[in-house]
Tab-separated table of C-alpha atoms in Angstrom:
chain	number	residue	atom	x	y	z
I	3	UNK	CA	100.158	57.164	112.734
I	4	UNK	CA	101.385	58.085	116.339
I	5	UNK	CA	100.012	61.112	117.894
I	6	UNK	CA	102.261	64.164	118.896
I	7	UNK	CA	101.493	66.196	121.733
I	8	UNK	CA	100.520	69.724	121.540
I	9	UNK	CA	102.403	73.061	122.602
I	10	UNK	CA	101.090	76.284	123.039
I	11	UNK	CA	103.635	79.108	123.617
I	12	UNK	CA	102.380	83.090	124.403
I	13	UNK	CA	102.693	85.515	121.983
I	14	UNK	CA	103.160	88.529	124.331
I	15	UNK	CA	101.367	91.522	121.942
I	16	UNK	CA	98.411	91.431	119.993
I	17	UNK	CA	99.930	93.667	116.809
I	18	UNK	CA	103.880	93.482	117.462
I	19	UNK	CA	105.930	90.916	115.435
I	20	UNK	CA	109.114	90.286	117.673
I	21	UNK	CA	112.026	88.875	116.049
I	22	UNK	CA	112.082	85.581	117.301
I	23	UNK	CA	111.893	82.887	114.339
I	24	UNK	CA	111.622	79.023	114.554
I	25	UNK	CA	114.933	76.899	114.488
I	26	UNK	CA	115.361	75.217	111.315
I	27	UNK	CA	113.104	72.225	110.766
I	28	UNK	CA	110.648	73.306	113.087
I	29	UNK	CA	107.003	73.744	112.470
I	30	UNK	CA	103.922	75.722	113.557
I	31	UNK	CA	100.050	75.864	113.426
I	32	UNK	CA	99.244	79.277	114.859
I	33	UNK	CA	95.577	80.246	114.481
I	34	UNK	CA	94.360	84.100	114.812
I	35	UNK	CA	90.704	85.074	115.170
I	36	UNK	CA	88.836	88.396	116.449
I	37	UNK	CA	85.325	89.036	116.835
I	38	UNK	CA	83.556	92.410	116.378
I	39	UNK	CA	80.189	92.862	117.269
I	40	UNK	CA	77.472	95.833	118.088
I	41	UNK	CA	77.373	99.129	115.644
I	42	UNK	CA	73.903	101.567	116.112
I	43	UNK	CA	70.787	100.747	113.743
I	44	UNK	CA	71.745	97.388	113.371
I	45	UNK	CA	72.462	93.983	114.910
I	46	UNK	CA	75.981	93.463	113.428
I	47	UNK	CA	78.593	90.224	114.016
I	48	UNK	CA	81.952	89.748	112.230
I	49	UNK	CA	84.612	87.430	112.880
I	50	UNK	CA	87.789	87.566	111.161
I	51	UNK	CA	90.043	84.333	111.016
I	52	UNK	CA	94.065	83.407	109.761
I	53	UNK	CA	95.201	79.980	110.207
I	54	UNK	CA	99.128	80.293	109.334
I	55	UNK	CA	101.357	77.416	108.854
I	56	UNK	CA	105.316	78.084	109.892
I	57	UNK	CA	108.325	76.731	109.200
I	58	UNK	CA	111.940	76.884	110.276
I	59	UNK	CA	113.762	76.830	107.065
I	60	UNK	CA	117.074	77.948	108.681
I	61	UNK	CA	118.135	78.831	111.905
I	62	UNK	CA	117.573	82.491	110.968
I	63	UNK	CA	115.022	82.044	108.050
I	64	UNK	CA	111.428	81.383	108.583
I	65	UNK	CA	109.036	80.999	106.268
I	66	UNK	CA	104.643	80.328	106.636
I	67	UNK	CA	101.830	80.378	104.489
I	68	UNK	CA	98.204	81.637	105.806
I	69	UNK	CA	94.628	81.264	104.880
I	70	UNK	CA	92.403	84.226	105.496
I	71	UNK	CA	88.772	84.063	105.783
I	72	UNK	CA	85.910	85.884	107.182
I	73	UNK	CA	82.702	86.041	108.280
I	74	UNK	CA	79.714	88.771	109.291
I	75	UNK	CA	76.353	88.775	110.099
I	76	UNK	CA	74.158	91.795	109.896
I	77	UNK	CA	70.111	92.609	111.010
I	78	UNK	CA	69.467	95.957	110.026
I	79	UNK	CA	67.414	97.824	112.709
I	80	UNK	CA	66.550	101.714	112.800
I	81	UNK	CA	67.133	104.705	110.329
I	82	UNK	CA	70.634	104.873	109.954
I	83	UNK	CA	70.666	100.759	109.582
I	84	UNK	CA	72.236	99.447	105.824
I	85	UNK	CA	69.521	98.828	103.775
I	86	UNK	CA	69.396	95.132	103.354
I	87	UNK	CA	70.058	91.950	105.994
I	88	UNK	CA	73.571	90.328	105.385
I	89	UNK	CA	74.707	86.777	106.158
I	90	UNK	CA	77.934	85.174	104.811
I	91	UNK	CA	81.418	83.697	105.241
I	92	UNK	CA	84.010	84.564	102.438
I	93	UNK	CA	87.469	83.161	101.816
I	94	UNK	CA	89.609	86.520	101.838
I	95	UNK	CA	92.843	85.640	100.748
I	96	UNK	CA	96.429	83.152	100.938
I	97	UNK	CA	99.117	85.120	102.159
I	98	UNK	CA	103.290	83.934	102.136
I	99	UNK	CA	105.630	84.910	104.842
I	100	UNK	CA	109.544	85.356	104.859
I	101	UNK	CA	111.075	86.475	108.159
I	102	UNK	CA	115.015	86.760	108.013
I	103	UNK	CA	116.576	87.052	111.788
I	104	UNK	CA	119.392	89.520	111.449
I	105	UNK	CA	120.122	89.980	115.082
I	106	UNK	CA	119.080	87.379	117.555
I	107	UNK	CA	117.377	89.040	120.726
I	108	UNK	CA	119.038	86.247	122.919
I	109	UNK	CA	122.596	86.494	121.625
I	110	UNK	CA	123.390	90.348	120.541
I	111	UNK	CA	122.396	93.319	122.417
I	112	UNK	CA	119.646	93.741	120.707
I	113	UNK	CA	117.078	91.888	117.968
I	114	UNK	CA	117.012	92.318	114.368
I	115	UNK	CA	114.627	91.303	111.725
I	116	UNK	CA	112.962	91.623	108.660
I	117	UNK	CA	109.653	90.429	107.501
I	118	UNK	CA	108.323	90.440	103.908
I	119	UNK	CA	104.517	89.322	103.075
I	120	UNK	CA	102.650	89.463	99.823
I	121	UNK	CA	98.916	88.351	99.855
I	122	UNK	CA	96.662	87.724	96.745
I	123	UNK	CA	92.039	87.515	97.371
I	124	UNK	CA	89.306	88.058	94.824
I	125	UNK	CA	90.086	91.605	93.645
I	126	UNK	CA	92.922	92.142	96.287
I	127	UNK	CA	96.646	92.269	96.168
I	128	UNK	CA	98.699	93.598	99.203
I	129	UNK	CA	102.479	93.501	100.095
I	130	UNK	CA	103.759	94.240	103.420
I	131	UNK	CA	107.471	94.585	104.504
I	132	UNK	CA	108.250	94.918	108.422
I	133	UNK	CA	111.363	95.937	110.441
I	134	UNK	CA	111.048	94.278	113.410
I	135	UNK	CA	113.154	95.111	116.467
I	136	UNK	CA	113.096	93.215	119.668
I	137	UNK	CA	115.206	93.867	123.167
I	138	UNK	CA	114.699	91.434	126.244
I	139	UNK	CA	115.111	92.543	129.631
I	140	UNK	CA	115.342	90.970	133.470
I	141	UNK	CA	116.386	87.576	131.966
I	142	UNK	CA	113.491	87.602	129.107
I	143	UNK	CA	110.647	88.490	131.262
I	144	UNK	CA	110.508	91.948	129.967
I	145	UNK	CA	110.151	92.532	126.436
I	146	UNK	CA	110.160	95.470	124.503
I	147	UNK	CA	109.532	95.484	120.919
I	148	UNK	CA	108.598	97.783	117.705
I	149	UNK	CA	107.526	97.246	114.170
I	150	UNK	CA	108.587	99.657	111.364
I	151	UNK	CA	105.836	98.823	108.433
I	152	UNK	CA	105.872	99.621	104.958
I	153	UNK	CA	102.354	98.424	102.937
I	154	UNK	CA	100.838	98.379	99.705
I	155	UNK	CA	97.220	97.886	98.604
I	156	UNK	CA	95.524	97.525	95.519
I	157	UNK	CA	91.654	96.972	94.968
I	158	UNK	CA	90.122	95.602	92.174
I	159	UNK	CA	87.370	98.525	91.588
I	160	UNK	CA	84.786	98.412	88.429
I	161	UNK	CA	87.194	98.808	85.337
I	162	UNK	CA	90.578	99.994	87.189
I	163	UNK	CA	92.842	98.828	90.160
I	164	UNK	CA	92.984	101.427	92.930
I	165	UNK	CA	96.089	101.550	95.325
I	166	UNK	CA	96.952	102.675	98.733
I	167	UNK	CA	99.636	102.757	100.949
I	168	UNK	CA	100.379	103.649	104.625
I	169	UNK	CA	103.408	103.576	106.805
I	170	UNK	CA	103.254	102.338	110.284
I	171	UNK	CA	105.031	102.299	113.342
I	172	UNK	CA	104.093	100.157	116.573
């Protein structure tokens, strides 16, 4: 098997989706990870990882599918500390992503999109639609962009299901 070379393109904000999709055939490995650490009373880690694989099903269609995992460490230490020493790495949840490019931010006067993603863990469900808007300025090197987001949770609690929901706008 030949080897391919490697890209690595910027994804300008940490929490806003822009509207920008993959051309059709085109694939992705994108890889997400954060890292929390120091709370009072205890010695506390966590790190939180997505690997997502994307793919260009159309020119205006993209579709990806992610694995969510994480993992904490925690060395209780002083009176308000939890009561007992944790160590462990859990498989969260798969997640499936549709993102249908309305307006492209390159093209028309302003972008367009709209993002759907249901995810299924141990005891979990969630669904999570997005309106995602996107406008370039000073040839593309100035980008402003907003999410609209509409999601549902449900928890798997001792005998019942428990659901939430929140609206969102970055």
């Amino acid at each position: 098997m030949a080897s391919q070379p490697a890209n690595a393109d910027e994804s300008p904000f940490a929490y806003v989706y822009l509207t920008e999709v993959l051309p059709k055939g085109a694939m992705e490995v994108e890889q997400w990870a954060s890292w929390s650490w120091k709370k009072p009373d205890e010695q506390f880690r966590q790190f939180k990882g997505r690997t997502e694989f994307e793919y260009g099903l159309t020119d205006r269609f993209q579709i990806a599918g992610y694995l969510n995992y994480s993992g904490k460490k925690i060395v209780p230490r002083g009176p308000g500390a939890p009561d007992s020493a944790a160590d462990e790495f859990d498989f969260d949840s798969v997640s499936f992503e549709g993102i249908y490019q309305v307006l492209n931010p390159f093209l028309d006067p302003v972008g367009l999109a709209f993002y759907v993603e249901p995810a299924i863990g141990n005891g979990k469900r969630e669904l999570e639609f997005k309106m995602l808007l996107q406008k370039n300025f000073l040839d593309d090197r100035l980008i402003v962009a907003g999410n609209i987001i509409l999601e549902y949770e449900w928890e798997r609690e001792p005998g019942e299901w428990e659901h939430e929901s929140a609206l969102e706008f970055y």
